């Protein structure tokens, strides 16, 4: 189905022998299976052994570009029942929904106008409450906490609502992620959200097609510092309160948790706040050490290569690898969008 859609989108099918041009297109932009399907549908197409070998050779040298150019969001975003909340729903329902579905963000809809008004993430809620109630003495009783989802839409300024149509190319989506966007709502033809596509989803898709990519061994074997893709980091002492760290996490996505000697303990990110509710929110006024016993994260040394980082991300299903020195002190981080940007640069 995907193959035929790409054929219809990119070329005009005719019954003449010029269908060899279409076969060439398929060879250049799609896997071997596409060639077999096309030859079965159009047996009169002229595809010789020599032509095939030449085209496949060229395909290998430009496969990153092909993957980015001929993959559309509809190829990644399978339509499924989306979970949404109404703008008048209370924060406790938002928190419970996020936790039960193991998600960190959810679309908010206005049922009266049948329009989406934005996204609410776990960090939006945590940052809103931590800002409104900076210490435990100011946190109100549960009965007094009457806050709706509408009030916290993109409060952290880290969840912009930038819906995209399903016919957007993968390359254009990655470019959008490079601006700091972490998730994008995908719309069907009726304007309904069919999925929230994250940078992690795209990165895992690229990893799944790694065998088709032609990233040069020279680049893959360069260290992340040689490629200049190591980013600066924010740090938080494990003795600090969770509430004091929430505003920082909401801005940068994750912090390196360190002990009093500056040694890396783990990371503090959005996923750690999914279990929050208005019933246990008082826990954020504890120290990070009291709040959680472990903050696991994936680390690597300064000489780690791009290939090794990609393997670590794929193996552990994480979207960042922390770089630590010989004393286990954090000195930087490589994010999946940094790797994706490298792939785009290679393609160009």
Coordinates of C-alpha atoms in Angstrom, one line a residue:
X1 CA 0.0 0.0 0.0
X2 CA 2.8 2.4 0.9
X3 CA 4.7 1.6 -2.3
X4 CA 1.7 2.3 -4.5
X5 CA 1.0 5.5 -2.7
X6 CA 4.6 6.7 -3.3
X7 CA 4.3 5.7 -7.0
X8 CA 1.1 7.7 -7.3
X9 CA 2.5 10.7 -5.5
X10 CA 5.7 10.9 -7.4
X11 CA 5.2 9.7 -11.0
X12 CA 2.6 9.3 -13.7
X13 CA 2.1 5.7 -14.6
X14 CA 1.8 4.9 -18.3
X15 CA 1.5 1.7 -20.3
X16 CA 4.5 2.5 -22.6
X17 CA 8.0 1.2 -22.4
X18 CA 9.0 4.5 -20.8
X19 CA 7.9 2.8 -17.6
X20 CA 11.6 2.0 -17.2
X21 CA 11.8 5.5 -15.8
X22 CA 9.4 4.6 -13.1
X23 CA 11.4 1.5 -12.4
X24 CA 14.5 3.6 -12.1
X25 CA 12.7 5.9 -9.6
X26 CA 11.7 2.9 -7.5
X27 CA 15.2 1.5 -7.5
X28 CA 16.6 4.8 -6.4
X29 CA 14.1 5.6 -3.7
X30 CA 12.6 2.3 -2.4
X31 CA 13.8 -1.1 -1.1
X32 CA 14.2 -4.1 -3.4
X33 CA 10.6 -5.2 -2.6
X34 CA 9.3 -2.2 -4.5
X35 CA 11.1 -3.3 -7.6
X36 CA 9.5 -6.7 -7.4
X37 CA 6.0 -5.3 -6.9
X38 CA 6.4 -2.9 -9.8
X39 CA 7.7 -5.5 -12.2
X40 CA 4.8 -7.7 -11.2
X41 CA 2.3 -4.9 -11.9
X42 CA 4.0 -3.7 -15.1
X43 CA 5.8 -6.7 -16.7
X44 CA 6.4 -4.6 -19.9
X45 CA 8.9 -2.3 -18.0
X46 CA 12.5 -2.5 -19.2
X47 CA 14.8 -3.2 -16.3
X48 CA 18.0 -4.8 -17.4
X49 CA 20.6 -6.4 -15.0
X50 CA 23.2 -3.8 -15.9
X51 CA 20.7 -1.0 -15.3
X52 CA 19.7 -2.4 -12.0
X53 CA 23.3 -2.8 -10.8
X54 CA 24.1 0.8 -11.7
X55 CA 21.0 2.2 -10.1
X56 CA 21.5 0.2 -6.9
X57 CA 25.0 1.4 -6.7
X58 CA 23.8 5.0 -6.9
X59 CA 21.0 4.2 -4.5
X60 CA 23.5 3.2 -1.8
X61 CA 25.4 6.5 -2.2
X62 CA 22.3 8.6 -1.8
X63 CA 20.1 6.4 0.4
X64 CA 19.9 8.9 3.3
X65 CA 18.5 11.6 1.0
X66 CA 16.1 9.1 -0.5
X67 CA 14.9 7.9 2.9
X68 CA 14.3 11.5 4.0
X69 CA 12.7 12.6 0.7
X70 CA 10.3 9.8 0.0
X71 CA 9.2 9.0 3.5
X72 CA 6.1 10.9 4.5
X73 CA 4.5 11.3 8.0
X74 CA 1.7 9.0 7.0
X75 CA 4.3 6.2 6.6
X76 CA 5.2 6.7 10.3
X77 CA 1.9 7.8 11.9
X78 CA -0.5 4.8 11.8
X79 CA -4.0 6.0 12.5
X80 CA -5.3 5.0 15.9
X81 CA -7.7 6.2 18.5
X82 CA -6.2 9.4 20.0
X83 CA -6.6 10.3 23.7
X84 CA -7.7 13.9 24.1
X85 CA -9.0 15.9 27.0
X86 CA -11.5 18.7 27.1
X87 CA -10.3 22.2 28.2
X88 CA -12.4 22.2 31.3
X89 CA -11.0 18.9 32.6
X90 CA -9.2 19.2 35.9
X91 CA -5.5 18.8 36.4
X92 CA -5.9 15.6 38.4
X93 CA -7.6 13.9 35.4
X94 CA -4.8 15.2 33.2
X95 CA -2.2 13.7 35.5
X96 CA -4.0 10.4 35.8
X97 CA -4.5 10.1 32.0
X98 CA -0.8 10.8 31.3
X99 CA 0.2 8.2 33.9
X100 CA -2.2 5.5 32.9
X101 CA -1.2 5.7 29.2
X102 CA 2.5 6.2 29.8
X103 CA 2.6 9.4 27.8
X104 CA 4.0 12.8 28.6
X105 CA 1.7 15.1 26.6
X106 CA -1.9 15.2 25.5
X107 CA -4.0 17.3 23.1
X108 CA -6.6 19.6 24.6
X109 CA -9.9 20.3 22.7
X110 CA -12.6 22.8 22.9
X111 CA -15.8 20.8 22.4
X112 CA -17.9 23.9 21.8
X113 CA -15.9 25.0 18.8
X114 CA -14.5 21.5 17.9
X115 CA -11.0 22.9 17.8
X116 CA -7.7 21.9 19.4
X117 CA -6.4 24.7 21.7
X118 CA -2.9 23.1 22.3
X119 CA -1.0 20.5 24.2
X120 CA -0.6 19.9 27.9
X121 CA 2.5 18.1 29.0
X122 CA 3.5 16.7 32.4
X123 CA 6.1 19.4 32.6
X124 CA 3.5 22.1 31.9
X125 CA 1.5 20.9 34.9
X126 CA 4.5 20.4 37.2
X127 CA 5.9 23.8 36.3
X128 CA 2.6 25.5 36.8
X129 CA 2.0 24.0 40.2
X130 CA 5.6 24.5 41.3
X131 CA 5.5 28.2 40.2
X132 CA 2.1 28.8 41.8
X133 CA 3.0 27.0 45.0
X134 CA 6.8 27.3 45.5
X135 CA 6.9 25.5 48.9
X136 CA 4.8 23.1 50.8
X137 CA 3.3 25.7 53.1
X138 CA 1.6 27.4 50.1
X139 CA 0.1 24.2 48.6
X140 CA -3.7 24.4 49.1
X141 CA -6.0 21.6 50.2
X142 CA -7.2 19.3 47.5
X143 CA -10.7 20.8 47.6
X144 CA -9.3 24.2 46.9
X145 CA -7.2 23.0 43.9
X146 CA -9.6 23.8 41.1
X147 CA -7.4 24.2 38.0
X148 CA -8.4 23.3 34.5
X149 CA -6.3 22.0 31.6
X150 CA -6.9 25.2 29.7
X151 CA -4.9 27.2 32.2
X152 CA -1.7 25.2 31.8
X153 CA -1.6 24.7 28.0
X154 CA 2.1 25.1 27.0
X155 CA 2.9 26.8 30.4
X156 CA 6.5 25.6 30.2
X157 CA 6.8 27.0 26.6
X158 CA 8.2 23.6 25.7
X159 CA 5.0 22.2 24.1
X160 CA 4.1 24.4 21.2
X161 CA 1.1 23.3 19.1
X162 CA 2.4 22.9 15.6
X163 CA 0.0 20.4 13.8
X164 CA 1.3 19.0 10.5
X165 CA -0.5 17.2 7.6
X166 CA 0.4 13.6 7.0
X167 CA 1.9 14.4 3.6
X168 CA 4.8 16.3 5.1
X169 CA 8.2 14.8 4.2
X170 CA 10.3 13.3 7.0
X171 CA 13.1 15.6 6.1
X172 CA 10.9 18.6 6.8
X173 CA 9.8 17.2 10.1
X174 CA 13.4 16.6 11.3
X175 CA 14.2 20.2 10.3
X176 CA 11.3 21.3 12.6
X177 CA 12.6 19.2 15.4
X178 CA 16.0 20.9 15.0
X179 CA 14.3 24.2 16.1
X180 CA 13.6 22.7 19.6
X181 CA 10.2 21.2 19.0
X182 CA 9.9 17.7 20.6
X183 CA 6.5 16.5 19.4
X184 CA 4.2 17.3 16.5
X185 CA 0.5 16.5 16.1
X186 CA -0.3 14.7 12.8
X187 CA -3.6 15.5 11.2
X188 CA -5.7 13.4 8.8
X189 CA -7.7 14.9 5.9
X190 CA -10.5 15.8 8.3
X191 CA -8.2 17.8 10.5
X192 CA -8.3 15.3 13.3
X193 CA -5.1 14.4 15.3
X194 CA -4.2 10.8 14.5
X195 CA -1.0 10.7 16.5
X196 CA 1.6 12.8 18.3
X197 CA 4.8 12.1 16.5
X198 CA 7.9 12.7 18.7
X199 CA 11.6 13.1 17.8
X200 CA 12.2 9.7 19.5
X201 CA 9.7 8.0 17.1
X202 CA 11.5 9.5 14.1
X203 CA 14.9 8.5 15.5
X204 CA 13.8 4.9 16.1
X205 CA 12.4 4.8 12.5
X206 CA 15.8 6.0 11.2
X207 CA 17.6 3.4 13.3
X208 CA 15.3 0.7 11.9
X209 CA 16.4 1.7 8.4
X210 CA 20.1 2.0 9.4
X211 CA 21.1 -0.7 6.9
X212 CA 19.7 1.4 4.1
X213 CA 21.6 4.5 5.1
X214 CA 24.9 5.4 3.6
X215 CA 26.4 7.4 6.4
X216 CA 30.1 7.2 5.7
X217 CA 32.2 5.1 8.0
X218 CA 34.4 8.1 8.3
X219 CA 31.7 10.1 10.0
X220 CA 30.3 7.2 12.0
X221 CA 33.8 6.5 13.5
X222 CA 34.4 10.1 14.4
X223 CA 33.9 11.1 18.1
X224 CA 30.9 13.2 19.0
X225 CA 33.2 16.0 19.9
X226 CA 34.9 15.8 16.5
X227 CA 31.4 16.1 14.9
X228 CA 30.6 19.0 17.3
X229 CA 27.3 17.6 18.4
X230 CA 27.8 17.6 22.1
X231 CA 25.4 20.0 23.8
X232 CA 25.8 22.0 27.1
X233 CA 23.9 20.7 30.1
X234 CA 22.0 21.9 33.1
X235 CA 22.8 20.3 36.5
X236 CA 21.0 19.9 39.8
X237 CA 22.3 18.7 43.1
X238 CA 20.7 15.6 44.4
X239 CA 20.2 17.4 47.7
X240 CA 18.0 20.1 46.1
X241 CA 14.3 19.9 46.2
X242 CA 12.4 18.5 43.2
X243 CA 10.3 21.7 43.1
X244 CA 13.4 23.9 42.7
X245 CA 14.5 21.8 39.7
X246 CA 11.1 21.6 37.9
X247 CA 11.4 25.0 36.1
X248 CA 14.8 24.1 34.8
X249 CA 13.7 20.7 33.6
X250 CA 10.7 22.3 31.8
X251 CA 13.0 24.6 29.9
X252 CA 15.7 22.1 28.8
X253 CA 13.9 18.8 28.9
X254 CA 16.4 17.0 31.3
X255 CA 19.0 17.8 33.9
X256 CA 22.1 16.0 35.0
X257 CA 21.7 15.0 38.7
X258 CA 25.0 15.2 40.5
X259 CA 26.2 14.5 44.1
X260 CA 28.1 16.9 46.3
X261 CA 31.4 15.9 44.5
X262 CA 29.9 16.7 41.1
X263 CA 29.7 13.0 40.1
X264 CA 26.9 12.0 37.7
X265 CA 24.0 10.2 39.5
X266 CA 21.5 10.1 36.7
X267 CA 19.0 12.3 34.8
X268 CA 15.9 14.2 35.8
X269 CA 13.4 14.4 32.9
X270 CA 9.7 14.5 32.1
X271 CA 9.3 10.8 32.4
X272 CA 10.0 11.0 36.1
X273 CA 7.0 13.2 36.7
X274 CA 4.3 10.9 35.1
X275 CA 3.3 9.4 38.4
X276 CA 2.5 12.8 40.0
X277 CA -1.1 13.6 41.0
X278 CA -2.7 16.3 43.2
X279 CA -2.8 13.7 45.9
X280 CA 1.0 13.1 46.0
X281 CA 2.2 16.4 44.6
X282 CA 3.6 17.4 48.1
X283 CA 6.4 14.9 47.3
X284 CA 8.0 17.5 45.0
X285 CA 9.0 19.5 48.1
X286 CA 11.3 16.7 49.2
X287 CA 14.9 16.5 48.1
X288 CA 15.6 14.6 44.9
X289 CA 17.4 12.0 46.9
X290 CA 14.3 11.5 49.1
X291 CA 11.9 11.6 46.2
X292 CA 13.6 8.8 44.1
X293 CA 16.2 6.2 44.9
X294 CA 17.5 5.9 41.4
X295 CA 17.8 8.1 38.3
X296 CA 19.1 5.8 35.7
X297 CA 20.6 7.2 32.5
X298 CA 22.9 6.1 29.7
X299 CA 26.4 7.5 29.7
X300 CA 29.5 7.4 27.5
X301 CA 33.1 8.7 27.7
X302 CA 34.5 11.6 25.8
X303 CA 35.9 9.4 23.0
X304 CA 32.6 7.8 22.1
X305 CA 31.9 7.7 18.4
X306 CA 28.6 8.6 16.6
X307 CA 28.1 4.9 15.7
X308 CA 28.4 3.9 19.4
X309 CA 26.0 6.6 20.5
X310 CA 23.4 5.4 17.9
X311 CA 23.8 1.8 19.2
X312 CA 23.3 3.0 22.8
X313 CA 20.2 5.0 22.0
X314 CA 18.7 2.1 20.0
X315 CA 19.6 -0.6 22.6
X316 CA 18.3 1.3 25.6
X317 CA 15.4 3.2 23.9
X318 CA 16.6 6.6 25.1
X319 CA 16.7 10.0 23.3
X320 CA 19.9 11.2 25.0
X321 CA 23.4 9.9 26.0
X322 CA 25.2 11.8 28.7
X323 CA 29.0 12.4 28.2
X324 CA 31.0 12.0 31.4
X325 CA 34.8 12.4 32.0
X326 CA 37.2 10.0 33.6
X327 CA 35.9 11.0 37.0
X328 CA 32.3 10.4 36.0
X329 CA 31.5 14.1 36.1
X330 CA 29.0 15.2 33.3
X331 CA 30.4 17.4 30.7
X332 CA 27.8 17.3 27.9
X333 CA 24.9 15.4 26.3
X334 CA 24.1 14.1 22.8
X335 CA 20.4 14.1 21.9
X336 CA 18.7 12.2 19.2
X337 CA 17.9 15.4 17.4
X338 CA 21.7 16.0 17.2
X339 CA 22.2 12.7 15.6
X340 CA 19.3 13.3 13.2
X341 CA 20.8 16.7 12.2
X342 CA 24.1 14.9 11.4
X343 CA 22.2 12.5 9.1
X344 CA 20.5 15.4 7.3
X345 CA 23.9 17.2 6.9
X346 CA 25.4 14.0 5.5
X347 CA 22.5 13.7 3.0
X348 CA 22.9 17.3 1.9

